[in-house]
Amino acid sequence: MYHLRTAVLACIFFFVTAAFAQDNQDSIAVVTKSWKKTKVKKGIVWKQGHFDNLFDSEQEINYVEIDLKKNLKKLYMAAEPSTLKPTSQLALEHQALVAVNGGFFDMKHGGATDFIQVDHKVINRTRQKTDRGNALFLLSGEEIKVKAATDTLYEAENYPNVILSGPLLVVDGKPYPLTKNAFNDNRHPRTAIALTGDHKLLLFVVDGRSKSAHGMNLHELSNILRWLGAKEAMNLDGGGSSTLYIKGATENGVVNYPSDNKLFDHEGERAVANIIYVR
């Protein structure tokens, strides 16, 4: 019995040590990455990076870092109440410089499936409460927040722009507990939004469903956002919806590789119900 217990403890120690070493290796890879940086305008930088081995997988990442001291008043949301349009189309219609897809939506009938308010007007109400919809993105001309969704209607009275989505990923720089399920644990393309400790907003997209980009689970997404300085962060709609638009950066403005056409190009956009954008 003594030898069996010793062997079990040795195995546990090995796996914990190996996991810690891998986590440390991944964090170093992200922090020391020579990201390709493109200045979009003053206080807005697009960063792109490809990893051959991150989280023991191949990853393609694009994100925009926005200095809120310079650009908070230039942030907006747009939403369609009952139709769907590609992120790039919504961006063009609203003269966006940068845009990212927003919350979850009804693929059959259009409109968001979770509460969304734009310029004090409720566009859609929550159709069915889920564990996934536990985070709020709140935006006004003076303030921006990512927080747990404790009282959506109260927040909607205080902020003109509200997106309920999730799951919540990071709170006060620490990982937020995630429910164990396929949505959280399997790798997919992902979109997230994060606030850093130095007053930056990150619009973050990870590609997936390709041999050149495997996608991330939400534990991995939470980790990389924290390594990039996120103090608060939340997941948005991912999968085929994940799209990052930058005006003039490509022929259609899409800089990542949306997966709906099953090709690793910029043409596989899925129509969505809402976006977050910078003008």
CSV table of C-alpha atoms in Angstrom, one decimal:
chain,number,residue,atom,x,y,z
A,1,MET,CA,0.0,0.0,0.0
A,2,TYR,CA,2.9,2.4,0.8
A,3,HIS,CA,4.5,1.8,-2.6
A,4,LEU,CA,1.1,2.3,-4.4
A,5,ARG,CA,0.5,5.6,-2.5
A,6,THR,CA,4.0,6.8,-3.3
A,7,ALA,CA,3.5,6.0,-7.0
A,8,VAL,CA,0.2,7.9,-7.1
A,9,LEU,CA,1.7,10.9,-5.4
A,10,ALA,CA,4.7,10.8,-7.8
A,11,CYS,CA,2.3,10.7,-10.8
A,12,ILE,CA,0.3,13.7,-9.5
A,13,PHE,CA,3.5,15.6,-8.9
A,14,PHE,CA,4.7,14.9,-12.4
A,15,PHE,CA,1.5,16.0,-14.1
A,16,VAL,CA,1.2,19.2,-12.0
A,17,THR,CA,4.8,20.0,-12.6
A,18,ALA,CA,4.4,19.4,-16.4
A,19,ALA,CA,1.3,21.5,-16.5
A,20,PHE,CA,3.0,24.4,-14.7
A,21,ALA,CA,6.0,24.2,-17.0
A,22,GLN,CA,3.8,24.3,-20.1
A,23,ASP,CA,1.8,27.2,-18.7
A,24,ASN,CA,5.0,29.1,-18.0
A,25,GLN,CA,6.4,28.3,-21.4
A,26,ASP,CA,3.2,29.6,-23.1
A,27,SER,CA,3.1,32.8,-21.0
A,28,ILE,CA,6.7,33.5,-22.0
A,29,ALA,CA,5.9,32.9,-25.6
A,30,VAL,CA,3.1,35.4,-25.5
A,31,VAL,CA,4.8,38.1,-23.5
A,32,THR,CA,8.0,38.0,-25.6
A,33,LYS,CA,6.2,37.7,-28.9
A,34,SER,CA,7.4,40.0,-31.7
A,35,TRP,CA,3.9,41.0,-32.7
A,36,LYS,CA,3.4,42.6,-36.1
A,37,LYS,CA,2.2,46.1,-35.2
A,38,THR,CA,0.3,48.4,-37.5
A,39,LYS,CA,-0.7,51.9,-36.3
A,40,VAL,CA,-4.4,52.4,-37.3
A,41,LYS,CA,-4.5,56.0,-35.9
A,42,LYS,CA,-3.3,57.8,-32.8
A,43,GLY,CA,-3.8,55.5,-29.8
A,44,ILE,CA,-5.1,52.5,-31.9
A,45,VAL,CA,-2.7,49.7,-32.8
A,46,TRP,CA,-3.4,46.5,-34.6
A,47,LYS,CA,-1.3,43.5,-33.5
A,48,GLN,CA,-1.0,40.2,-35.4
A,49,GLY,CA,0.8,37.1,-34.4
A,50,HIS,CA,1.1,33.4,-35.5
A,51,PHE,CA,2.2,30.8,-33.0
A,52,ASP,CA,3.4,27.4,-34.2
A,53,ASN,CA,3.2,26.0,-30.7
A,54,LEU,CA,1.0,27.8,-28.1
A,55,PHE,CA,-1.1,25.6,-25.8
A,56,ASP,CA,0.4,22.7,-27.7
A,57,SER,CA,-1.4,23.9,-30.8
A,58,GLU,CA,-1.1,26.3,-33.8
A,59,GLN,CA,-2.7,29.7,-33.2
A,60,GLU,CA,-3.5,32.8,-35.3
A,61,ILE,CA,-4.3,35.9,-33.3
A,62,ASN,CA,-5.3,39.4,-34.2
A,63,TYR,CA,-6.3,42.1,-31.8
A,64,VAL,CA,-6.6,45.9,-31.7
A,65,GLU,CA,-5.3,47.8,-28.7
A,66,ILE,CA,-7.2,51.0,-28.0
A,67,ASP,CA,-5.9,53.8,-25.7
A,68,LEU,CA,-9.0,54.8,-23.9
A,69,LYS,CA,-7.5,58.1,-22.8
A,70,LYS,CA,-7.5,59.2,-26.5
A,71,ASN,CA,-10.4,57.2,-27.9
A,72,LEU,CA,-13.1,56.4,-25.3
A,73,LYS,CA,-15.5,58.9,-26.8
A,74,LYS,CA,-15.0,57.3,-30.3
A,75,LEU,CA,-16.3,53.9,-29.2
A,76,TYR,CA,-19.8,52.8,-30.2
A,77,MET,CA,-22.1,49.8,-30.6
A,78,ALA,CA,-24.5,49.0,-33.4
A,79,ALA,CA,-27.2,46.3,-33.5
A,80,GLU,CA,-29.9,45.0,-35.8
A,81,PRO,CA,-33.1,44.0,-34.0
A,82,SER,CA,-34.3,41.3,-36.4
A,83,THR,CA,-31.8,40.9,-39.2
A,84,LEU,CA,-28.2,39.7,-39.7
A,85,LYS,CA,-25.4,41.3,-41.6
A,86,PRO,CA,-21.6,40.6,-41.8
A,87,THR,CA,-19.4,42.5,-39.4
A,88,SER,CA,-17.8,44.3,-42.4
A,89,GLN,CA,-21.1,45.4,-43.7
A,90,LEU,CA,-22.2,46.8,-40.4
A,91,ALA,CA,-18.9,48.5,-40.1
A,92,LEU,CA,-19.3,50.2,-43.5
A,93,GLU,CA,-22.8,51.3,-42.7
A,94,HIS,CA,-21.6,53.0,-39.5
A,95,GLN,CA,-18.4,54.5,-40.9
A,96,ALA,CA,-16.3,52.3,-38.5
A,97,LEU,CA,-12.5,52.5,-38.5
A,98,VAL,CA,-12.3,49.3,-36.4
A,99,ALA,CA,-15.0,46.8,-35.6
A,100,VAL,CA,-15.5,43.4,-34.0
A,101,ASN,CA,-18.5,41.1,-33.8
A,102,GLY,CA,-20.5,41.3,-30.6
A,103,GLY,CA,-22.9,39.1,-28.7
A,104,PHE,CA,-24.8,35.9,-29.5
A,105,PHE,CA,-27.8,36.0,-31.9
A,106,ASP,CA,-30.7,34.1,-33.4
A,107,MET,CA,-29.3,32.5,-36.6
A,108,LYS,CA,-32.8,31.9,-37.9
A,109,HIS,CA,-34.7,35.0,-37.0
A,110,GLY,CA,-32.0,37.6,-36.4
A,111,GLY,CA,-31.4,39.8,-33.5
A,112,ALA,CA,-29.5,39.2,-30.3
A,113,THR,CA,-30.5,36.4,-28.0
A,114,ASP,CA,-29.3,38.3,-24.9
A,115,PHE,CA,-30.1,41.8,-23.7
A,116,ILE,CA,-28.6,44.6,-25.8
A,117,GLN,CA,-29.2,48.3,-25.6
A,118,VAL,CA,-27.7,51.0,-28.0
A,119,ASP,CA,-28.0,54.7,-27.3
A,120,HIS,CA,-30.5,54.2,-24.5
A,121,LYS,CA,-32.8,52.1,-26.8
A,122,VAL,CA,-33.4,48.4,-26.0
A,123,ILE,CA,-32.8,46.5,-29.2
A,124,ASN,CA,-33.3,43.0,-27.9
A,125,ARG,CA,-34.2,41.4,-24.6
A,126,THR,CA,-32.9,38.2,-23.2
A,127,ARG,CA,-34.8,35.3,-24.7
A,128,GLN,CA,-33.6,32.6,-22.3
A,129,LYS,CA,-31.2,32.9,-19.4
A,130,THR,CA,-28.1,30.7,-19.7
A,131,ASP,CA,-24.9,30.1,-17.7
A,132,ARG,CA,-23.0,31.6,-20.7
A,133,GLY,CA,-24.7,35.0,-20.5
A,134,ASN,CA,-23.1,36.2,-17.2
A,135,ALA,CA,-21.1,39.2,-18.3
A,136,LEU,CA,-21.9,42.8,-19.2
A,137,PHE,CA,-20.0,45.2,-21.5
A,138,LEU,CA,-21.1,48.7,-20.5
A,139,LEU,CA,-20.2,51.8,-22.5
A,140,SER,CA,-20.8,55.6,-22.2
A,141,GLY,CA,-18.9,58.6,-23.4
A,142,GLU,CA,-17.3,58.9,-20.0
A,143,GLU,CA,-16.8,55.3,-18.8
A,144,ILE,CA,-16.4,51.7,-20.0
A,145,LYS,CA,-16.8,48.5,-17.9
A,146,VAL,CA,-16.7,44.7,-18.2
A,147,LYS,CA,-18.3,43.1,-15.1
A,148,ALA,CA,-20.5,40.3,-13.8
A,149,ALA,CA,-24.1,40.5,-14.9
A,150,THR,CA,-25.8,40.9,-11.5
A,151,ASP,CA,-28.6,43.4,-12.5
A,152,THR,CA,-28.8,44.1,-16.2
A,153,LEU,CA,-31.8,46.4,-16.1
A,154,TYR,CA,-30.2,48.5,-13.4
A,155,GLU,CA,-27.1,48.9,-15.4
A,156,ALA,CA,-29.1,49.8,-18.5
A,157,GLU,CA,-30.5,52.8,-16.6
A,158,ASN,CA,-27.0,54.1,-16.0
A,159,TYR,CA,-25.3,53.2,-19.3
A,160,PRO,CA,-26.6,54.0,-22.8
A,161,ASN,CA,-24.9,51.1,-24.3
A,162,VAL,CA,-25.1,47.5,-22.9
A,163,ILE,CA,-24.2,44.1,-24.2
A,164,LEU,CA,-25.0,41.0,-22.2
A,165,SER,CA,-22.9,38.1,-23.3
A,166,GLY,CA,-20.1,35.9,-21.9
A,167,PRO,CA,-18.9,33.9,-20.2
A,168,LEU,CA,-17.0,36.2,-17.9
A,169,LEU,CA,-13.2,35.4,-18.2
A,170,VAL,CA,-11.2,37.7,-16.0
A,171,VAL,CA,-12.0,39.7,-12.9
A,172,ASP,CA,-9.4,41.9,-11.2
A,173,GLY,CA,-6.7,40.2,-13.1
A,174,LYS,CA,-7.7,36.7,-12.0
A,175,PRO,CA,-9.4,33.9,-14.0
A,176,TYR,CA,-13.1,33.8,-13.4
A,177,PRO,CA,-14.5,30.3,-12.7
A,178,LEU,CA,-15.8,28.5,-15.8
A,179,THR,CA,-18.5,25.9,-15.9
A,180,LYS,CA,-17.3,22.5,-17.3
A,181,ASN,CA,-19.0,22.0,-20.6
A,182,ALA,CA,-18.2,21.6,-24.3
A,183,PHE,CA,-18.7,25.3,-25.2
A,184,ASN,CA,-16.0,26.3,-22.6
A,185,ASP,CA,-13.7,23.3,-22.9
A,186,ASN,CA,-13.5,22.7,-26.7
A,187,ARG,CA,-11.4,24.7,-29.1
A,188,HIS,CA,-13.1,27.1,-31.4
A,189,PRO,CA,-12.5,30.5,-33.0
A,190,ARG,CA,-13.1,33.1,-30.3
A,191,THR,CA,-13.8,36.8,-29.9
A,192,ALA,CA,-13.2,38.6,-26.6
A,193,ILE,CA,-13.0,42.1,-25.2
A,194,ALA,CA,-10.8,43.1,-22.3
A,195,LEU,CA,-9.8,46.1,-20.2
A,196,THR,CA,-6.1,46.4,-19.1
A,197,GLY,CA,-4.6,48.0,-16.1
A,198,ASP,CA,-3.1,50.8,-18.2
A,199,HIS,CA,-6.5,52.0,-19.6
A,200,LYS,CA,-6.4,50.1,-22.9
A,201,LEU,CA,-9.3,48.2,-24.5
A,202,LEU,CA,-8.4,45.0,-26.4
A,203,LEU,CA,-10.7,43.8,-29.2
A,204,PHE,CA,-9.4,40.3,-29.5
A,205,VAL,CA,-9.9,37.5,-32.1
A,206,VAL,CA,-8.5,34.0,-32.3
A,207,ASP,CA,-9.0,32.0,-35.5
A,208,GLY,CA,-9.8,28.3,-35.5
A,209,ARG,CA,-11.3,25.3,-37.4
A,210,SER,CA,-8.2,25.2,-39.7
A,211,LYS,CA,-4.9,23.3,-39.7
A,212,SER,CA,-3.3,26.7,-39.6
A,213,ALA,CA,-5.3,27.9,-36.6
A,214,HIS,CA,-6.7,25.4,-34.1
A,215,GLY,CA,-8.7,27.9,-31.9
A,216,MET,CA,-8.8,28.1,-28.1
A,217,ASN,CA,-10.9,26.9,-25.3
A,218,LEU,CA,-12.0,29.5,-22.8
A,219,HIS,CA,-9.4,28.6,-20.2
A,220,GLU,CA,-6.7,29.2,-22.8
A,221,LEU,CA,-8.4,32.4,-23.9
A,222,SER,CA,-8.6,33.7,-20.3
A,223,ASN,CA,-4.9,32.9,-19.8
A,224,ILE,CA,-3.6,34.8,-22.9
A,225,LEU,CA,-5.7,37.8,-22.1
A,226,ARG,CA,-4.3,38.0,-18.6
A,227,TRP,CA,-0.8,37.6,-20.0
A,228,LEU,CA,-1.5,40.6,-22.2
A,229,GLY,CA,-2.5,42.7,-19.2
A,230,ALA,CA,-6.3,42.2,-18.9
A,231,LYS,CA,-7.8,43.1,-15.6
A,232,GLU,CA,-11.3,42.4,-16.8
A,233,ALA,CA,-12.4,40.4,-19.8
A,234,MET,CA,-15.4,38.6,-21.3
A,235,ASN,CA,-16.1,36.3,-24.1
A,236,LEU,CA,-18.2,37.3,-27.0
A,237,ASP,CA,-19.8,35.3,-29.9
A,238,GLY,CA,-17.2,33.0,-31.5
A,239,GLY,CA,-17.1,30.3,-34.0
A,240,GLY,CA,-17.9,31.4,-37.5
A,241,SER,CA,-18.9,34.8,-36.2
A,242,SER,CA,-15.4,35.8,-35.0
A,243,THR,CA,-14.4,38.7,-37.2
A,244,LEU,CA,-12.1,41.7,-36.8
A,245,TYR,CA,-12.5,44.6,-39.3
A,246,ILE,CA,-10.0,47.4,-39.9
A,247,LYS,CA,-10.9,49.9,-42.6
A,248,GLY,CA,-8.6,49.6,-45.6
A,249,ALA,CA,-6.4,46.8,-44.1
A,250,THR,CA,-7.6,44.2,-46.7
A,251,GLU,CA,-9.9,44.3,-49.7
A,252,ASN,CA,-13.0,43.8,-47.5
A,253,GLY,CA,-11.4,45.1,-44.3
A,254,VAL,CA,-11.4,41.7,-42.5
A,255,VAL,CA,-8.0,41.0,-41.1
A,256,ASN,CA,-8.5,37.6,-39.4
A,257,TYR,CA,-9.6,34.4,-41.1
A,258,PRO,CA,-13.3,33.8,-40.5
A,259,SER,CA,-14.1,30.1,-40.7
A,260,ASP,CA,-17.6,29.8,-42.3
A,261,ASN,CA,-16.3,29.2,-45.8
A,262,LYS,CA,-13.8,26.5,-44.5
A,263,LEU,CA,-11.0,28.4,-46.2
A,264,PHE,CA,-8.1,30.2,-44.5
A,265,ASP,CA,-8.8,33.5,-46.1
A,266,HIS,CA,-10.7,36.8,-45.3
A,267,GLU,CA,-13.9,35.8,-47.1
A,268,GLY,CA,-15.6,33.5,-44.6
A,269,GLU,CA,-17.7,36.0,-42.6
A,270,ARG,CA,-20.9,35.0,-40.9
A,271,ALA,CA,-23.7,37.5,-40.7
A,272,VAL,CA,-24.2,38.7,-37.1
A,273,ALA,CA,-26.6,40.9,-35.2
A,274,ASN,CA,-24.4,43.5,-33.5
A,275,ILE,CA,-20.8,44.9,-33.4
A,276,ILE,CA,-18.6,47.0,-31.2
A,277,TYR,CA,-16.7,49.6,-33.2
A,278,VAL,CA,-14.5,52.7,-33.2
A,279,ARG,CA,-15.2,55.6,-35.5
